[in-house]
Amino acid sequence: MSENVSNKKTSSFFLDIFPMALSWSVIFVFGVINIVGIISGKIEGNIWLALFKLMPTLFSPVIIMMIAHAKRVSFFFASLNSLLYGINYLIEGLYFSFFTAACISMPVQMYSFISWTKNAKKKGNGEVTMKAFSPKRYPIILGVIGVAWVVCYFVIGDLIPGQNYKLLDTLSFVFSMAATFLMTARHVEAQYINVASNSIGTTMWVLIAINDMSRFNYVVNTVYNLYVALRGSVIWTRRYHISQELDGKDSKNSCAKPAKVE
């Protein structure tokens, strides 16, 4: 028994704590380098603005790992952090990302916190019930995402002047929105779509950082987000199968004939 507990702690350290600490440390170091460069005059910029841009990237590693482990309170903190990200995206001229973070993700994350809390109370054991779509519905989901991207890229995108990285920004937008709404409904597919969203986001921020290394902390953040999305896919799928097994047992117990009272 003690050996199993020890193995779980070791696994948790290498799969969760170590990557989170590494990501946080790299983001912090590059943030400090950027701030020191501004103070010394080697880098142009405002120190207070640099500190503000650093804040959400420092909070994110902890929050998204909590989401990967299906912790309800993580959505509350994610909602607040989405507002910080939204303001930063607006500063960068990433208008679709701004709209995603501040106008959609923020309220939806708060709704997710409320919805997950209600579901956990309904179950009575503090755990939420995970759900999954039938594979037959996957083409429909991808089709909806595809239509949404066409509208964002060819219709809405042309109406926004000064839009940077429109292709990647709009793709990241539609995948991120799909993942956000599916998380609210506790669907495991949310994490699969989240993998695609973070892959696109990583590519976009790498291109941005090539021209401005002060944005490298966002690259580190998106790479870590991609890893956690992959980790979350495994955890949420496992939680779904556990939920199915428990529901199956409850169904059998409810269908069992009551004992005869003498």
PDB file of C-alpha atoms in Angstrom:
ATOM      1  CA  MET A   1       0.000   0.000   0.000  1.00  0.00           C
ATOM      2  CA  SER A   2       2.759   2.433   1.010  1.00  0.00           C
ATOM      3  CA  GLU A   3       4.675   1.514  -2.142  1.00  0.00           C
ATOM      4  CA  ASN A   4       1.665   2.454  -4.320  1.00  0.00           C
ATOM      5  CA  VAL A   5       1.343   5.788  -2.542  1.00  0.00           C
ATOM      6  CA  SER A   6       5.060   6.434  -3.055  1.00  0.00           C
ATOM      7  CA  ASN A   7       4.800   5.594  -6.768  1.00  0.00           C
ATOM      8  CA  LYS A   8       1.837   7.956  -7.157  1.00  0.00           C
ATOM      9  CA  LYS A   9       3.750  10.776  -5.466  1.00  0.00           C
ATOM     10  CA  THR A  10       6.785  10.167  -7.697  1.00  0.00           C
ATOM     11  CA  SER A  11       4.597  10.076 -10.802  1.00  0.00           C
ATOM     12  CA  SER A  12       2.815  13.270  -9.740  1.00  0.00           C
ATOM     13  CA  PHE A  13       6.145  15.029  -9.222  1.00  0.00           C
ATOM     14  CA  PHE A  14       7.577  14.201 -12.652  1.00  0.00           C
ATOM     15  CA  LEU A  15       4.311  14.575 -14.595  1.00  0.00           C
ATOM     16  CA  ASP A  16       2.824  17.586 -12.817  1.00  0.00           C
ATOM     17  CA  ILE A  17       4.955  19.443 -10.288  1.00  0.00           C
ATOM     18  CA  PHE A  18       8.309  19.359 -12.100  1.00  0.00           C
ATOM     19  CA  PRO A  19       6.976  20.583 -15.510  1.00  0.00           C
ATOM     20  CA  MET A  20       4.914  23.260 -13.733  1.00  0.00           C
ATOM     21  CA  ALA A  21       7.885  24.475 -11.681  1.00  0.00           C
ATOM     22  CA  LEU A  22      10.164  24.409 -14.736  1.00  0.00           C
ATOM     23  CA  SER A  23       7.701  26.406 -16.803  1.00  0.00           C
ATOM     24  CA  TRP A  24       7.159  28.913 -14.012  1.00  0.00           C
ATOM     25  CA  SER A  25      10.893  29.321 -13.436  1.00  0.00           C
ATOM     26  CA  VAL A  26      11.704  29.920 -17.127  1.00  0.00           C
ATOM     27  CA  ILE A  27       8.871  32.448 -17.457  1.00  0.00           C
ATOM     28  CA  PHE A  28      10.025  34.213 -14.298  1.00  0.00           C
ATOM     29  CA  VAL A  29      13.670  34.350 -15.382  1.00  0.00           C
ATOM     30  CA  PHE A  30      12.881  35.774 -18.816  1.00  0.00           C
ATOM     31  CA  GLY A  31      10.480  38.209 -17.222  1.00  0.00           C
ATOM     32  CA  VAL A  32      13.174  39.449 -14.867  1.00  0.00           C
ATOM     33  CA  ILE A  33      15.681  39.722 -17.743  1.00  0.00           C
ATOM     34  CA  ASN A  34      13.178  41.810 -19.687  1.00  0.00           C
ATOM     35  CA  ILE A  35      12.491  44.085 -16.712  1.00  0.00           C
ATOM     36  CA  VAL A  36      16.221  44.528 -15.962  1.00  0.00           C
ATOM     37  CA  GLY A  37      16.757  45.393 -19.639  1.00  0.00           C
ATOM     38  CA  ILE A  38      14.084  48.090 -19.425  1.00  0.00           C
ATOM     39  CA  ILE A  39      15.568  49.526 -16.215  1.00  0.00           C
ATOM     40  CA  SER A  40      19.086  49.588 -17.704  1.00  0.00           C
ATOM     41  CA  GLY A  41      17.836  51.156 -20.927  1.00  0.00           C
ATOM     42  CA  LYS A  42      18.901  48.254 -23.157  1.00  0.00           C
ATOM     43  CA  ILE A  43      15.269  47.432 -23.958  1.00  0.00           C
ATOM     44  CA  GLU A  44      12.621  49.983 -24.788  1.00  0.00           C
ATOM     45  CA  GLY A  45       9.446  49.691 -22.773  1.00  0.00           C
ATOM     46  CA  ASN A  46       7.524  50.572 -19.656  1.00  0.00           C
ATOM     47  CA  ILE A  47       8.442  48.641 -16.513  1.00  0.00           C
ATOM     48  CA  TRP A  48       4.890  48.649 -15.144  1.00  0.00           C
ATOM     49  CA  LEU A  49       3.530  47.390 -18.440  1.00  0.00           C
ATOM     50  CA  ALA A  50       6.195  44.656 -18.490  1.00  0.00           C
ATOM     51  CA  LEU A  51       5.194  43.564 -14.987  1.00  0.00           C
ATOM     52  CA  PHE A  52       1.532  43.513 -15.991  1.00  0.00           C
ATOM     53  CA  LYS A  53       2.297  41.353 -19.051  1.00  0.00           C
ATOM     54  CA  LEU A  54       4.270  38.955 -16.855  1.00  0.00           C
ATOM     55  CA  MET A  55       1.468  38.384 -14.332  1.00  0.00           C
ATOM     56  CA  PRO A  56      -0.947  36.106 -16.267  1.00  0.00           C
ATOM     57  CA  THR A  57       1.881  33.919 -17.588  1.00  0.00           C
ATOM     58  CA  LEU A  58       3.019  33.279 -14.006  1.00  0.00           C
ATOM     59  CA  PHE A  59      -0.494  32.332 -12.874  1.00  0.00           C
ATOM     60  CA  SER A  60      -1.273  30.101 -15.854  1.00  0.00           C
ATOM     61  CA  PRO A  61       0.981  27.088 -15.110  1.00  0.00           C
ATOM     62  CA  VAL A  62      -0.788  26.426 -11.819  1.00  0.00           C
ATOM     63  CA  ILE A  63      -4.300  27.104 -13.130  1.00  0.00           C
ATOM     64  CA  ILE A  64      -4.165  24.951 -16.241  1.00  0.00           C
ATOM     65  CA  MET A  65      -2.622  22.040 -14.339  1.00  0.00           C
ATOM     66  CA  MET A  66      -5.555  22.264 -11.918  1.00  0.00           C
ATOM     67  CA  ILE A  67      -7.941  22.196 -14.892  1.00  0.00           C
ATOM     68  CA  ALA A  68      -6.144  19.157 -16.294  1.00  0.00           C
ATOM     69  CA  HIS A  69      -6.890  17.421 -13.004  1.00  0.00           C
ATOM     70  CA  ALA A  70     -10.552  18.504 -13.220  1.00  0.00           C
ATOM     71  CA  LYS A  71     -10.429  20.760 -10.142  1.00  0.00           C
ATOM     72  CA  ARG A  72     -13.586  22.872  -9.979  1.00  0.00           C
ATOM     73  CA  VAL A  73     -11.993  25.919  -8.339  1.00  0.00           C
ATOM     74  CA  SER A  74      -9.506  26.187 -11.210  1.00  0.00           C
ATOM     75  CA  PHE A  75     -12.230  27.648 -13.425  1.00  0.00           C
ATOM     76  CA  PHE A  76     -12.781  30.504 -10.973  1.00  0.00           C
ATOM     77  CA  PHE A  77      -9.111  31.488 -11.111  1.00  0.00           C
ATOM     78  CA  ALA A  78      -9.033  30.895 -14.876  1.00  0.00           C
ATOM     79  CA  SER A  79     -11.833  33.415 -15.294  1.00  0.00           C
ATOM     80  CA  LEU A  80      -9.835  36.139 -13.543  1.00  0.00           C
ATOM     81  CA  ASN A  81      -6.676  35.257 -15.440  1.00  0.00           C
ATOM     82  CA  SER A  82      -8.545  35.393 -18.763  1.00  0.00           C
ATOM     83  CA  LEU A  83      -9.213  39.075 -18.153  1.00  0.00           C
ATOM     84  CA  LEU A  84      -5.494  39.731 -17.654  1.00  0.00           C
ATOM     85  CA  TYR A  85      -4.662  37.823 -20.825  1.00  0.00           C
ATOM     86  CA  GLY A  86      -7.332  39.700 -22.740  1.00  0.00           C
ATOM     87  CA  ILE A  87      -5.808  43.052 -21.908  1.00  0.00           C
ATOM     88  CA  ASN A  88      -2.370  41.812 -22.962  1.00  0.00           C
ATOM     89  CA  TYR A  89      -3.717  40.462 -26.270  1.00  0.00           C
ATOM     90  CA  LEU A  90      -5.328  43.830 -26.933  1.00  0.00           C
ATOM     91  CA  ILE A  91      -1.961  45.516 -26.424  1.00  0.00           C
ATOM     92  CA  GLU A  92      -0.358  43.069 -28.910  1.00  0.00           C
ATOM     93  CA  GLY A  93      -3.040  43.730 -31.543  1.00  0.00           C
ATOM     94  CA  LEU A  94      -4.325  40.151 -31.370  1.00  0.00           C
ATOM     95  CA  TYR A  95      -7.990  41.123 -31.482  1.00  0.00           C
ATOM     96  CA  PHE A  96      -9.484  37.663 -31.883  1.00  0.00           C
ATOM     97  CA  SER A  97      -7.427  36.434 -28.949  1.00  0.00           C
ATOM     98  CA  PHE A  98      -8.556  39.465 -26.941  1.00  0.00           C
ATOM     99  CA  PHE A  99     -12.193  38.742 -27.731  1.00  0.00           C
ATOM    100  CA  THR A 100     -11.665  35.079 -26.863  1.00  0.00           C
ATOM    101  CA  ALA A 101     -10.062  35.771 -23.484  1.00  0.00           C
ATOM    102  CA  ALA A 102     -11.924  38.788 -22.124  1.00  0.00           C
ATOM    103  CA  CYS A 103     -15.370  38.633 -23.721  1.00  0.00           C
ATOM    104  CA  ILE A 104     -15.987  34.877 -23.953  1.00  0.00           C
ATOM    105  CA  SER A 105     -13.496  32.841 -21.930  1.00  0.00           C
ATOM    106  CA  MET A 106     -13.803  34.971 -18.796  1.00  0.00           C
ATOM    107  CA  PRO A 107     -17.609  34.651 -18.355  1.00  0.00           C
ATOM    108  CA  VAL A 108     -17.696  31.054 -19.638  1.00  0.00           C
ATOM    109  CA  GLN A 109     -14.970  29.997 -17.182  1.00  0.00           C
ATOM    110  CA  MET A 110     -16.970  31.525 -14.347  1.00  0.00           C
ATOM    111  CA  TYR A 111     -20.078  29.705 -15.564  1.00  0.00           C
ATOM    112  CA  SER A 112     -18.030  26.479 -15.704  1.00  0.00           C
ATOM    113  CA  PHE A 113     -17.086  26.924 -12.059  1.00  0.00           C
ATOM    114  CA  ILE A 114     -20.746  27.328 -11.099  1.00  0.00           C
ATOM    115  CA  SER A 115     -21.913  24.434 -13.308  1.00  0.00           C
ATOM    116  CA  TRP A 116     -19.196  22.007 -12.113  1.00  0.00           C
ATOM    117  CA  THR A 117     -19.949  22.923  -8.492  1.00  0.00           C
ATOM    118  CA  LYS A 118     -23.658  22.182  -8.959  1.00  0.00           C
ATOM    119  CA  ASN A 119     -22.850  18.837 -10.611  1.00  0.00           C
ATOM    120  CA  ALA A 120     -20.490  17.847  -7.791  1.00  0.00           C
ATOM    121  CA  LYS A 121     -23.125  18.692  -5.173  1.00  0.00           C
ATOM    122  CA  LYS A 122     -25.682  16.706  -7.118  1.00  0.00           C
ATOM    123  CA  LYS A 123     -23.407  13.648  -7.082  1.00  0.00           C
ATOM    124  CA  GLY A 124     -22.888  14.110  -3.370  1.00  0.00           C
ATOM    125  CA  ASN A 125     -19.273  12.883  -3.360  1.00  0.00           C
ATOM    126  CA  GLY A 126     -17.511  16.042  -4.510  1.00  0.00           C
ATOM    127  CA  GLU A 127     -16.651  14.546  -7.912  1.00  0.00           C
ATOM    128  CA  VAL A 128     -18.035  15.672 -11.270  1.00  0.00           C
ATOM    129  CA  THR A 129     -19.397  13.344 -13.937  1.00  0.00           C
ATOM    130  CA  MET A 130     -17.405  13.455 -17.174  1.00  0.00           C
ATOM    131  CA  LYS A 131     -19.121  12.978 -20.545  1.00  0.00           C
ATOM    132  CA  ALA A 132     -18.083  12.039 -24.098  1.00  0.00           C
ATOM    133  CA  PHE A 133     -19.588  12.275 -27.563  1.00  0.00           C
ATOM    134  CA  SER A 134     -20.257   9.310 -29.793  1.00  0.00           C
ATOM    135  CA  PRO A 135     -17.524   9.049 -32.490  1.00  0.00           C
ATOM    136  CA  LYS A 136     -20.306   9.548 -35.058  1.00  0.00           C
ATOM    137  CA  ARG A 137     -20.602  13.156 -33.862  1.00  0.00           C
ATOM    138  CA  TYR A 138     -16.921  13.990 -34.370  1.00  0.00           C
ATOM    139  CA  PRO A 139     -17.393  15.013 -38.044  1.00  0.00           C
ATOM    140  CA  ILE A 140     -20.218  17.328 -36.951  1.00  0.00           C
ATOM    141  CA  ILE A 141     -18.027  18.976 -34.310  1.00  0.00           C
ATOM    142  CA  LEU A 142     -15.165  19.449 -36.789  1.00  0.00           C
ATOM    143  CA  GLY A 143     -17.618  20.767 -39.362  1.00  0.00           C
ATOM    144  CA  VAL A 144     -18.950  23.395 -36.938  1.00  0.00           C
ATOM    145  CA  ILE A 145     -15.384  24.428 -36.093  1.00  0.00           C
ATOM    146  CA  GLY A 146     -14.559  24.658 -39.813  1.00  0.00           C
ATOM    147  CA  VAL A 147     -17.579  26.846 -40.569  1.00  0.00           C
ATOM    148  CA  ALA A 148     -16.773  29.087 -37.598  1.00  0.00           C
ATOM    149  CA  TRP A 149     -13.207  29.533 -38.852  1.00  0.00           C
ATOM    150  CA  VAL A 150     -14.379  30.459 -42.377  1.00  0.00           C
ATOM    151  CA  VAL A 151     -16.653  33.137 -40.903  1.00  0.00           C
ATOM    152  CA  CYS A 152     -13.931  34.485 -38.613  1.00  0.00           C
ATOM    153  CA  TYR A 153     -11.215  34.531 -41.267  1.00  0.00           C
ATOM    154  CA  PHE A 154     -13.043  35.659 -44.391  1.00  0.00           C
ATOM    155  CA  VAL A 155     -15.827  37.786 -42.914  1.00  0.00           C
ATOM    156  CA  ILE A 156     -14.993  39.150 -39.491  1.00  0.00           C
ATOM    157  CA  GLY A 157     -11.223  39.198 -40.002  1.00  0.00           C
ATOM    158  CA  ASP A 158     -11.460  41.554 -42.970  1.00  0.00           C
ATOM    159  CA  LEU A 159     -13.409  44.034 -40.866  1.00  0.00           C
ATOM    160  CA  ILE A 160     -10.598  44.432 -38.315  1.00  0.00           C
ATOM    161  CA  PRO A 161      -7.716  46.674 -39.452  1.00  0.00           C
ATOM    162  CA  GLY A 162      -4.216  45.929 -38.192  1.00  0.00           C
ATOM    163  CA  GLN A 163      -4.961  42.282 -37.417  1.00  0.00           C
ATOM    164  CA  ASN A 164      -1.673  40.420 -36.877  1.00  0.00           C
ATOM    165  CA  TYR A 165      -1.224  36.726 -37.754  1.00  0.00           C
ATOM    166  CA  LYS A 166      -4.836  36.482 -38.887  1.00  0.00           C
ATOM    167  CA  LEU A 167      -4.671  32.839 -39.995  1.00  0.00           C
ATOM    168  CA  LEU A 168      -3.185  31.510 -36.746  1.00  0.00           C
ATOM    169  CA  ASP A 169      -5.139  33.916 -34.542  1.00  0.00           C
ATOM    170  CA  THR A 170      -8.508  32.931 -36.028  1.00  0.00           C
ATOM    171  CA  LEU A 171      -7.683  29.211 -35.953  1.00  0.00           C
ATOM    172  CA  SER A 172      -6.617  29.494 -32.328  1.00  0.00           C
ATOM    173  CA  PHE A 173      -9.822  31.418 -31.618  1.00  0.00           C
ATOM    174  CA  VAL A 174     -12.279  28.829 -32.951  1.00  0.00           C
ATOM    175  CA  PHE A 175     -10.480  25.830 -31.425  1.00  0.00           C
ATOM    176  CA  SER A 176     -10.113  27.624 -28.106  1.00  0.00           C
ATOM    177  CA  MET A 177     -13.815  28.529 -28.065  1.00  0.00           C
ATOM    178  CA  ALA A 178     -14.839  24.976 -28.868  1.00  0.00           C
ATOM    179  CA  ALA A 179     -12.653  23.658 -26.050  1.00  0.00           C
ATOM    180  CA  THR A 180     -13.938  26.264 -23.591  1.00  0.00           C
ATOM    181  CA  PHE A 181     -17.606  25.481 -24.187  1.00  0.00           C
ATOM    182  CA  LEU A 182     -17.047  21.714 -24.135  1.00  0.00           C
ATOM    183  CA  MET A 183     -15.221  22.058 -20.814  1.00  0.00           C
ATOM    184  CA  THR A 184     -18.291  23.737 -19.394  1.00  0.00           C
ATOM    185  CA  ALA A 185     -20.293  20.645 -20.346  1.00  0.00           C
ATOM    186  CA  ARG A 186     -17.540  18.369 -18.927  1.00  0.00           C
ATOM    187  CA  HIS A 187     -16.845  16.663 -22.267  1.00  0.00           C
ATOM    188  CA  VAL A 188     -13.490  14.878 -22.528  1.00  0.00           C
ATOM    189  CA  GLU A 189     -13.215  16.038 -26.165  1.00  0.00           C
ATOM    190  CA  ALA A 190     -12.545  19.510 -24.792  1.00  0.00           C
ATOM    191  CA  GLN A 191      -8.998  18.484 -23.959  1.00  0.00           C
ATOM    192  CA  TYR A 192      -8.422  16.921 -27.393  1.00  0.00           C
ATOM    193  CA  ILE A 193      -9.488  20.162 -29.062  1.00  0.00           C
ATOM    194  CA  ASN A 194      -7.391  22.041 -26.526  1.00  0.00           C
ATOM    195  CA  VAL A 195      -4.325  20.197 -27.844  1.00  0.00           C
ATOM    196  CA  ALA A 196      -5.016  21.573 -31.333  1.00  0.00           C
ATOM    197  CA  SER A 197      -5.637  25.076 -29.973  1.00  0.00           C
ATOM    198  CA  ASN A 198      -2.376  25.162 -28.029  1.00  0.00           C
ATOM    199  CA  SER A 199      -0.403  23.742 -30.957  1.00  0.00           C
ATOM    200  CA  ILE A 200      -1.594  26.658 -33.076  1.00  0.00           C
ATOM    201  CA  GLY A 201      -1.000  29.120 -30.238  1.00  0.00           C
ATOM    202  CA  THR A 202       2.557  27.897 -29.765  1.00  0.00           C
ATOM    203  CA  THR A 203       3.310  28.399 -33.459  1.00  0.00           C
ATOM    204  CA  MET A 204       1.891  31.927 -33.351  1.00  0.00           C
ATOM    205  CA  TRP A 205       3.889  33.010 -30.319  1.00  0.00           C
ATOM    206  CA  VAL A 206       7.109  31.514 -31.698  1.00  0.00           C
ATOM    207  CA  LEU A 207       6.685  33.726 -34.764  1.00  0.00           C
ATOM    208  CA  ILE A 208       6.029  36.731 -32.527  1.00  0.00           C
ATOM    209  CA  ALA A 209       9.050  36.000 -30.316  1.00  0.00           C
ATOM    210  CA  ILE A 210      11.358  35.692 -33.345  1.00  0.00           C
ATOM    211  CA  ASN A 211      10.849  39.417 -33.880  1.00  0.00           C
ATOM    212  CA  ASP A 212      10.688  40.318 -30.194  1.00  0.00           C
ATOM    213  CA  MET A 213      12.463  38.065 -27.671  1.00  0.00           C
ATOM    214  CA  SER A 214      10.799  39.912 -24.792  1.00  0.00           C
ATOM    215  CA  ARG A 215       7.721  37.824 -25.666  1.00  0.00           C
ATOM    216  CA  PHE A 216       9.588  34.546 -25.149  1.00  0.00           C
ATOM    217  CA  ASN A 217       7.782  33.970 -21.842  1.00  0.00           C
ATOM    218  CA  TYR A 218       4.574  33.550 -23.871  1.00  0.00           C
ATOM    219  CA  VAL A 219       6.293  30.885 -25.984  1.00  0.00           C
ATOM    220  CA  VAL A 220       7.266  28.971 -22.850  1.00  0.00           C
ATOM    221  CA  ASN A 221       3.725  29.382 -21.557  1.00  0.00           C
ATOM    222  CA  THR A 222       2.077  27.997 -24.703  1.00  0.00           C
ATOM    223  CA  VAL A 223       4.497  25.044 -24.904  1.00  0.00           C
ATOM    224  CA  TYR A 224       3.625  24.201 -21.320  1.00  0.00           C
ATOM    225  CA  ASN A 225      -0.079  24.652 -22.113  1.00  0.00           C
ATOM    226  CA  LEU A 226       0.299  22.135 -24.931  1.00  0.00           C
ATOM    227  CA  TYR A 227       1.919  19.614 -22.593  1.00  0.00           C
ATOM    228  CA  VAL A 228      -0.816  20.067 -19.987  1.00  0.00           C
ATOM    229  CA  ALA A 229      -3.525  19.703 -22.650  1.00  0.00           C
ATOM    230  CA  LEU A 230      -2.007  16.340 -23.565  1.00  0.00           C
ATOM    231  CA  ARG A 231      -1.821  15.444 -19.885  1.00  0.00           C
ATOM    232  CA  GLY A 232      -5.408  16.604 -19.381  1.00  0.00           C
ATOM    233  CA  SER A 233      -6.591  14.439 -22.279  1.00  0.00           C
ATOM    234  CA  VAL A 234      -5.333  11.365 -20.449  1.00  0.00           C
ATOM    235  CA  ILE A 235      -6.718  12.401 -17.050  1.00  0.00           C
ATOM    236  CA  TRP A 236     -10.160  13.460 -18.317  1.00  0.00           C
ATOM    237  CA  THR A 237     -10.525  10.276 -20.381  1.00  0.00           C
ATOM    238  CA  ARG A 238      -9.627   8.194 -17.339  1.00  0.00           C
ATOM    239  CA  ARG A 239     -12.145  10.165 -15.242  1.00  0.00           C
ATOM    240  CA  TYR A 240     -14.805   9.532 -17.888  1.00  0.00           C
ATOM    241  CA  HIS A 241     -14.278   5.776 -17.800  1.00  0.00           C
ATOM    242  CA  ILE A 242     -14.395   5.824 -13.989  1.00  0.00           C
ATOM    243  CA  SER A 243     -17.660   7.817 -14.149  1.00  0.00           C
ATOM    244  CA  GLN A 244     -19.087   5.249 -16.565  1.00  0.00           C
ATOM    245  CA  GLU A 245     -18.141   2.376 -14.275  1.00  0.00           C
ATOM    246  CA  LEU A 246     -19.656   4.081 -11.223  1.00  0.00           C
ATOM    247  CA  ASP A 247     -22.853   4.942 -13.103  1.00  0.00           C
ATOM    248  CA  GLY A 248     -23.065   1.331 -14.263  1.00  0.00           C
ATOM    249  CA  LYS A 249     -22.768   0.079 -10.700  1.00  0.00           C
ATOM    250  CA  ASP A 250     -25.383   2.571  -9.484  1.00  0.00           C
ATOM    251  CA  SER A 251     -27.729   1.461 -12.258  1.00  0.00           C
ATOM    252  CA  LYS A 252     -27.319  -2.202 -11.305  1.00  0.00           C
ATOM    253  CA  ASN A 253     -27.921  -1.421  -7.649  1.00  0.00           C
ATOM    254  CA  SER A 254     -31.064   0.561  -8.435  1.00  0.00           C
ATOM    255  CA  CYS A 255     -32.409  -2.309 -10.568  1.00  0.00           C
ATOM    256  CA  ALA A 256     -31.706  -4.929  -7.905  1.00  0.00           C
ATOM    257  CA  LYS A 257     -34.712  -6.419  -6.204  1.00  0.00           C
ATOM    258  CA  PRO A 258     -35.232  -5.185  -2.650  1.00  0.00           C
ATOM    259  CA  ALA A 259     -34.540  -7.656   0.084  1.00  0.00           C
ATOM    260  CA  LYS A 260     -37.592  -9.421   1.444  1.00  0.00           C
ATOM    261  CA  VAL A 261     -38.480  -8.334   4.962  1.00  0.00           C
ATOM    262  CA  GLU A 262     -39.781 -11.110   7.170  1.00  0.00           C
TER     263      GLU A 262
END
